[in-house]
Coordinates of N, CA, C and O in Angstrom, one line a residue:
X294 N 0.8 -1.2 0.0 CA 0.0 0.0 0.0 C 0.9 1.2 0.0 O 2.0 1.2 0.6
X295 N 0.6 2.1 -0.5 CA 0.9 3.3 -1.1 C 1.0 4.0 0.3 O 0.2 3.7 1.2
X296 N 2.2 5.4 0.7 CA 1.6 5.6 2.2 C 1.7 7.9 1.3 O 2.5 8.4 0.5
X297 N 0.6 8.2 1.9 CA 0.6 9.9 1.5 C 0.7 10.4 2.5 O 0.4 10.0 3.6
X298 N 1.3 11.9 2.1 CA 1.3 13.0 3.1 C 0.2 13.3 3.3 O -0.1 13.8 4.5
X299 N -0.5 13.3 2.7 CA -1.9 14.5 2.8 C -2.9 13.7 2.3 O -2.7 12.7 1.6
X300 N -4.4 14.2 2.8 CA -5.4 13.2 2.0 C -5.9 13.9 0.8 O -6.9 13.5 0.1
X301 N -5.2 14.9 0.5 CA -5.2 15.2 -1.5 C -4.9 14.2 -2.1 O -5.7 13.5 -2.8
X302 N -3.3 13.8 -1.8 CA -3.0 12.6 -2.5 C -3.2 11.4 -2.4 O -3.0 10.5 -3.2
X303 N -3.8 11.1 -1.2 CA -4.5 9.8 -1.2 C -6.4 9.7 -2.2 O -6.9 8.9 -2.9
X304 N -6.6 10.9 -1.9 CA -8.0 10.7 -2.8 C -7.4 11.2 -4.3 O -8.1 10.7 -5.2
X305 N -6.8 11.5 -4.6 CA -6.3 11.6 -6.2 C -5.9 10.2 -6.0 O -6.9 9.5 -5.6
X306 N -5.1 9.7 -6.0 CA -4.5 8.4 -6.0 C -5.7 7.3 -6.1 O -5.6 6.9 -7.2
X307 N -6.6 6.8 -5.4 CA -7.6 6.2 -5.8 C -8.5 6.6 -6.7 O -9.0 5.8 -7.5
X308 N -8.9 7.9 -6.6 CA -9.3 8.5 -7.8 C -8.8 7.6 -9.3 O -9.3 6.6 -9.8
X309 N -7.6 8.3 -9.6 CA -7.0 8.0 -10.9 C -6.8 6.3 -11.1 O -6.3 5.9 -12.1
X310 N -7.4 5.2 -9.8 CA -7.5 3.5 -9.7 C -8.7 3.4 -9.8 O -9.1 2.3 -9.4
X311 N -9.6 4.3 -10.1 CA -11.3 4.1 -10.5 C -12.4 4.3 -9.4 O -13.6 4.1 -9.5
X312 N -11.6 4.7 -8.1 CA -12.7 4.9 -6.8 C -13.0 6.3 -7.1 O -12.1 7.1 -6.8
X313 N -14.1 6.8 -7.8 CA -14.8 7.7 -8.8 C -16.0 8.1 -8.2 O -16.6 9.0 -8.8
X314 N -16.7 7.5 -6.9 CA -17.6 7.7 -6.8 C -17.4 8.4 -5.1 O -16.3 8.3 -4.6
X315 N -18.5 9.0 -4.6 CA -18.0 9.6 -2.5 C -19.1 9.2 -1.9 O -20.2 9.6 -2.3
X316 N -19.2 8.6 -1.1 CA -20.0 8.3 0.3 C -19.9 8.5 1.3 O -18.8 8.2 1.8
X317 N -21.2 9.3 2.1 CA -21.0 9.7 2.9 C -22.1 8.6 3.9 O -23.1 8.0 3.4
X318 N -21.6 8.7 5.5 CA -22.7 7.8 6.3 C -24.3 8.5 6.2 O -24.4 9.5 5.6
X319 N -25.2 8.0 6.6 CA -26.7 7.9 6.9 C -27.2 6.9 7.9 O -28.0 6.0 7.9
X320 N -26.6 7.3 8.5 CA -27.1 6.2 10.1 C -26.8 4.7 10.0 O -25.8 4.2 10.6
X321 N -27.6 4.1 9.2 CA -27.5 2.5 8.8 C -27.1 2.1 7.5 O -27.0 0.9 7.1
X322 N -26.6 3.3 6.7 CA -25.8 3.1 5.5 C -25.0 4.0 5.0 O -24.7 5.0 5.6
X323 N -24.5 3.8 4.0 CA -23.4 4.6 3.4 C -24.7 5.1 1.8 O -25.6 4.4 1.2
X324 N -24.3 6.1 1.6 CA -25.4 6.8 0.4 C -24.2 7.7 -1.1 O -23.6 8.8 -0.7
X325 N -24.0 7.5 -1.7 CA -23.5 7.6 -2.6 C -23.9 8.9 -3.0 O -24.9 9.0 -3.7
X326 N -23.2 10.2 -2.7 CA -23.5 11.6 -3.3 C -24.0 12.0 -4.2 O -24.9 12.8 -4.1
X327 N -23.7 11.6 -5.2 CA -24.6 11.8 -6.9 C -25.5 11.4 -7.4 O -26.4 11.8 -8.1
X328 N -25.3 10.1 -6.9 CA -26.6 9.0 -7.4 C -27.5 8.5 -6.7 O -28.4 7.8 -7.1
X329 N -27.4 9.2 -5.1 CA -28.3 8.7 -3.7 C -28.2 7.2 -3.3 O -28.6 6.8 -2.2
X330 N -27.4 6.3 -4.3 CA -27.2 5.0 -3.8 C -27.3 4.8 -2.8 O -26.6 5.3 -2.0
X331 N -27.9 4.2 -2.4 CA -27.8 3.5 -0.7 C -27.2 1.9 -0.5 O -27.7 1.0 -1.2
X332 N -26.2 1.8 0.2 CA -25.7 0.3 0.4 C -25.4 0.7 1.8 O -25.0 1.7 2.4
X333 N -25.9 -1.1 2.5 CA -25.6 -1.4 4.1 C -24.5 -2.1 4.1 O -24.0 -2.6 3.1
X334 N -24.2 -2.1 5.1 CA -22.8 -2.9 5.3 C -22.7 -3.9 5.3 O -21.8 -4.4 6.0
X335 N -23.7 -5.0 4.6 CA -23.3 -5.9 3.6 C -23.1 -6.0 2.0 O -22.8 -6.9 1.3
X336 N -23.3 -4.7 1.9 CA -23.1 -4.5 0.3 C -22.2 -4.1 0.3 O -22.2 -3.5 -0.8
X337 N -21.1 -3.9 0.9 CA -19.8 -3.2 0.2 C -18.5 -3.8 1.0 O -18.7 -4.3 2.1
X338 N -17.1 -3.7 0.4 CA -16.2 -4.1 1.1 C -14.7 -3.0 1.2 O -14.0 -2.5 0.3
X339 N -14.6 -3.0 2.1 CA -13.2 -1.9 2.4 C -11.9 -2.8 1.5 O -11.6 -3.9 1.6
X340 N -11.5 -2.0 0.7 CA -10.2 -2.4 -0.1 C -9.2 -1.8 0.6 O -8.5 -2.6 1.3
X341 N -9.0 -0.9 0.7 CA -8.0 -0.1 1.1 C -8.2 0.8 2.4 O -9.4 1.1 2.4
X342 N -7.6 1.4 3.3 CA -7.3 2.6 3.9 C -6.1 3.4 4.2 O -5.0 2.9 4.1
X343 N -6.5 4.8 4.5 CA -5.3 5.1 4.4 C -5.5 6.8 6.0 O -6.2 7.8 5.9
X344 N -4.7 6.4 6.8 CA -4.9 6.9 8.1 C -4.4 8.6 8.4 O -3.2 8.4 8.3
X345 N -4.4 9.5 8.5 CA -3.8 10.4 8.7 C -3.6 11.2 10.3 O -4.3 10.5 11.0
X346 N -3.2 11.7 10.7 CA -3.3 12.2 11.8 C -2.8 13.9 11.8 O -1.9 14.2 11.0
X347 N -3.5 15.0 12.6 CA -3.6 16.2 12.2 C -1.9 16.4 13.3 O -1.6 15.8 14.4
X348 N -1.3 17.1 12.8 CA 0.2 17.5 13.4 C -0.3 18.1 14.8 O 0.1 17.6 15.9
X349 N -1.1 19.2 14.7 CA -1.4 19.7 15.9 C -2.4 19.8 16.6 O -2.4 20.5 17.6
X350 N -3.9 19.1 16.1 CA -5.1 19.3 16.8 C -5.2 17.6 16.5 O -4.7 16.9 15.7
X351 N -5.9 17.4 17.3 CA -5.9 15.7 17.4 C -7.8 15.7 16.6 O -8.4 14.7 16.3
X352 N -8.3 16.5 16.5 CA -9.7 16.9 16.2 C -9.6 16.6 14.1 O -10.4 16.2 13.3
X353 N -8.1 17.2 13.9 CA -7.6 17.0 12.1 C -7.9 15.5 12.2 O -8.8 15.4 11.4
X354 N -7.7 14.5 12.5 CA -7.5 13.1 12.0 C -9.0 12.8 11.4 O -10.1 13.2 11.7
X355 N -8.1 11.6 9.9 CA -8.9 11.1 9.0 C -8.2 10.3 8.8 O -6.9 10.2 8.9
X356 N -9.4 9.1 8.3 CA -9.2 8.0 7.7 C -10.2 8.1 6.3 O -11.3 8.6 6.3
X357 N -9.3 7.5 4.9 CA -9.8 7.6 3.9 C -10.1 6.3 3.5 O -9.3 5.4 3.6
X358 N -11.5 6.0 2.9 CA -11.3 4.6 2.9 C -11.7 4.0 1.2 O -12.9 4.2 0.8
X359 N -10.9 3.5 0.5 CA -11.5 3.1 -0.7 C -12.5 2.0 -0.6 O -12.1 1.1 0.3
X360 N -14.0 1.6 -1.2 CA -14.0 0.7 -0.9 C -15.2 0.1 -2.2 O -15.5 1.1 -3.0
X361 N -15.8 -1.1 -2.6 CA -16.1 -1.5 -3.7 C -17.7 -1.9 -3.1 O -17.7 -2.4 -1.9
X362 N -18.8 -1.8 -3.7 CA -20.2 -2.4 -3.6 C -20.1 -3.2 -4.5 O -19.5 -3.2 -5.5
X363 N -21.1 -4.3 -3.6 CA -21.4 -5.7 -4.0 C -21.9 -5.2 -5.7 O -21.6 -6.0 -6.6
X364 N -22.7 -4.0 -6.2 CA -23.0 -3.6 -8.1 C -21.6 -3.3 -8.6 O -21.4 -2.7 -9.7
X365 N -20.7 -3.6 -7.9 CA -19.6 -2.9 -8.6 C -19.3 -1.0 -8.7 O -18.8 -0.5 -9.7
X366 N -19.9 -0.1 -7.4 CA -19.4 1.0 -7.6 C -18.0 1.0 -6.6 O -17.9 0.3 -5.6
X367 N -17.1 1.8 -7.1 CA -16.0 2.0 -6.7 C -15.8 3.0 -6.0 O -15.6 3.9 -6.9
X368 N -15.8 3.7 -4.8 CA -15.7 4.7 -3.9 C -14.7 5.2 -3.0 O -13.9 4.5 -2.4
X369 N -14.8 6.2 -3.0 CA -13.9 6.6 -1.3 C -15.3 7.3 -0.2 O -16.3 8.0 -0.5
X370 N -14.7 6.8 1.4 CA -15.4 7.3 2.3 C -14.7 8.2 3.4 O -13.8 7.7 4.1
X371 N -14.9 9.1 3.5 CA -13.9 9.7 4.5 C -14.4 9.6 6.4 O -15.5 10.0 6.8
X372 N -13.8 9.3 7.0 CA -14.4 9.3 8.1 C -13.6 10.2 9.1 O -12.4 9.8 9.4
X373 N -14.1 11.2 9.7 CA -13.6 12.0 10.8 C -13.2 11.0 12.3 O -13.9 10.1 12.8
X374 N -12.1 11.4 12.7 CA -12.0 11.0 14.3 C -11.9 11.7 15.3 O -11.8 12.9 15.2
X375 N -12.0 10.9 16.5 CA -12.2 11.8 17.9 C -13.4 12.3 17.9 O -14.3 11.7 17.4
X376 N -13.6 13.9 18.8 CA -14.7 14.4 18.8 C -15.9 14.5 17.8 O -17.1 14.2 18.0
X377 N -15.2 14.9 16.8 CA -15.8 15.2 15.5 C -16.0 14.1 14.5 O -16.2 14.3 13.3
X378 N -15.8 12.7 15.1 CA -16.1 11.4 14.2 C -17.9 11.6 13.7 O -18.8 12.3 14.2
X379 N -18.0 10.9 12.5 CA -19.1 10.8 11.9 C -20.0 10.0 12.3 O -19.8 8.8 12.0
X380 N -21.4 10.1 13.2 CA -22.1 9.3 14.0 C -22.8 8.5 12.6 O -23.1 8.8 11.4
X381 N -22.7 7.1 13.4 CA -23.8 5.9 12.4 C -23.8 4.8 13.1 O -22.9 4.6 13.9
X382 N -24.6 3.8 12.8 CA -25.1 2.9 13.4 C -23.8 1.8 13.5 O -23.0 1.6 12.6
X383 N -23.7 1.3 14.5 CA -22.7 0.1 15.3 C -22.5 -1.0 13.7 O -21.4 -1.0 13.1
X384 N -23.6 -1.6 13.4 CA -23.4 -2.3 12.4 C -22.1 -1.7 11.1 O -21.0 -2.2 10.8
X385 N -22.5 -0.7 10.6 CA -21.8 0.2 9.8 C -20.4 0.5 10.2 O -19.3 0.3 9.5
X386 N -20.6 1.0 11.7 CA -19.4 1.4 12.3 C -18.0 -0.4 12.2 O -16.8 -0.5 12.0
X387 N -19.2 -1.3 12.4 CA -18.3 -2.4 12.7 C -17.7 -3.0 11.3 O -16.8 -3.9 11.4
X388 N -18.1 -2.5 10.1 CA -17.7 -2.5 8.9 C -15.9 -2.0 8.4 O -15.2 -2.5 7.4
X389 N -15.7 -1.1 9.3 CA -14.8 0.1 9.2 C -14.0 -0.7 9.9 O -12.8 -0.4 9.6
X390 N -14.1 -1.5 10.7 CA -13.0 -2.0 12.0 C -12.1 -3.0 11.3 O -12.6 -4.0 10.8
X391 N -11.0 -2.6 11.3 CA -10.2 -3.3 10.2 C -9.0 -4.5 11.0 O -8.1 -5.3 10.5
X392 N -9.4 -4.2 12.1 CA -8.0 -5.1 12.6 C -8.4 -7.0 12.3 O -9.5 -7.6 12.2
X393 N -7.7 -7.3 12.3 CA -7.6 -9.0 11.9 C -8.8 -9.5 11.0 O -9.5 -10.5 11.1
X394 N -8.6 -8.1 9.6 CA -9.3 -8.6 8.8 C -8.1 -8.8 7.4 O -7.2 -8.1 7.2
X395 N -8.4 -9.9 6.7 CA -7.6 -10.2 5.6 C -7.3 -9.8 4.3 O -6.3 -9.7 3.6
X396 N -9.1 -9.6 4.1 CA -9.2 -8.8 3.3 C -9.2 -7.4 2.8 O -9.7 -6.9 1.7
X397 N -8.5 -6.8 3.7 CA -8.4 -5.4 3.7 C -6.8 -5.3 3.9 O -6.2 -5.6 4.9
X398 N -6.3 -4.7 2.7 CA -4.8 -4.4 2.6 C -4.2 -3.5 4.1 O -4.6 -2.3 4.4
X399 N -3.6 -4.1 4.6 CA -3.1 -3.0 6.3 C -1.9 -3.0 6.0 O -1.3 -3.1 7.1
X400 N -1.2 -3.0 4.9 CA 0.7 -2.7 4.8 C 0.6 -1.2 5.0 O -0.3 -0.5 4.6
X401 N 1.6 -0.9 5.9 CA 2.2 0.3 6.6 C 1.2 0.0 7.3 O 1.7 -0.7 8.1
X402 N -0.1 0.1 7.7 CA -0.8 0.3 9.5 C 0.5 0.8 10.3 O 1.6 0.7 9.9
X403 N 0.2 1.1 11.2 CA 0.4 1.3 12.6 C -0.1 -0.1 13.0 O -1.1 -0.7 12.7
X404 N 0.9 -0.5 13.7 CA 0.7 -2.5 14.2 C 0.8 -2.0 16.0 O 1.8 -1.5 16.5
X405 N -0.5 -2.3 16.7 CA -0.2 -2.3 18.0 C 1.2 -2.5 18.7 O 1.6 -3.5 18.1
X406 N 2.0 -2.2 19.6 CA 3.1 -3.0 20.6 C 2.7 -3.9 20.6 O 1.5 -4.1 20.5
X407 N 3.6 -4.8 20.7 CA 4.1 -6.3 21.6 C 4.2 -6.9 22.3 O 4.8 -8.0 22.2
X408 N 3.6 -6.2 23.9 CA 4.5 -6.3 25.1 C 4.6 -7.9 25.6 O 5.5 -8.2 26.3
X409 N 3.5 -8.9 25.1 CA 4.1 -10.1 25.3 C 5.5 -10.3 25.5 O 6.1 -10.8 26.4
X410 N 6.2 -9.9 23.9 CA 8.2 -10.4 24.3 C 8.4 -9.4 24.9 O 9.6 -9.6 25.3
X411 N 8.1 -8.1 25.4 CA 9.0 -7.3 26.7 C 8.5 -7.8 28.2 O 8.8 -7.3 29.3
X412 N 7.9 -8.7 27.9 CA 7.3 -8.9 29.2 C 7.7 -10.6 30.0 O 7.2 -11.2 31.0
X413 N 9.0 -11.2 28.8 CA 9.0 -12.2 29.3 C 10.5 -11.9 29.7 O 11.1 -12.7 30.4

């Protein structure tokens, strides 16, 4: 996975790989800007993310997320963190949670510590 300074270049970058379309949450779904699409969070699957964190307000952080519907539309979703995260339903929310999933590319992540081997 590709890693950006800024989320310009992460959304051009998928952009110009055919994620062409934006969604934003709606409580129990994700709704597609242009076309009002509505898909729940079994219609669609996270390809990619890509994490940012604001240098000096911890309120800047974003996560950009490419991701594909079960019809084949290709997207990005952007989701705010901390205070100012985007309220939506648990189901949805649990969509986004990416840890010890396989199918979702996590090269470069931030990989939790280890303290199991400092701890032996």
């Amino acid at each position: 996975m590709k890693h950006f300074e800024t989320v310009t270049e992460a959304m051009e970058d998928l952009r110009q790989r055919g994620y062409t379309y934006e969604f934003v949450p709606k409580q129990n779904h994700l709704e597609e800007v242009q076309t009002h699409t509505k898909v729940r969070s079994e219609e669609f699957n996270v390809d990619e993310f890509h994490r940012f964190e604001g240098t000096s307000d911890p309120g800047d952080e974003m996560t950009v997320y490419g991701i594909t519907t079960a019809n084949g539309l290709k997207g990005v979703f952007m989701s705010a963190l901390g205070a100012y995260a985007n309220e939506f339903s648990k189901e949805l929310m649990d969509k986004f949670t990416i840890v010890d999933r396989k199918e979702v590319n996590t090269d470069g992540a931030v990989k939790p510590i280890d303290t199991t081997a400092a701890n032996q």
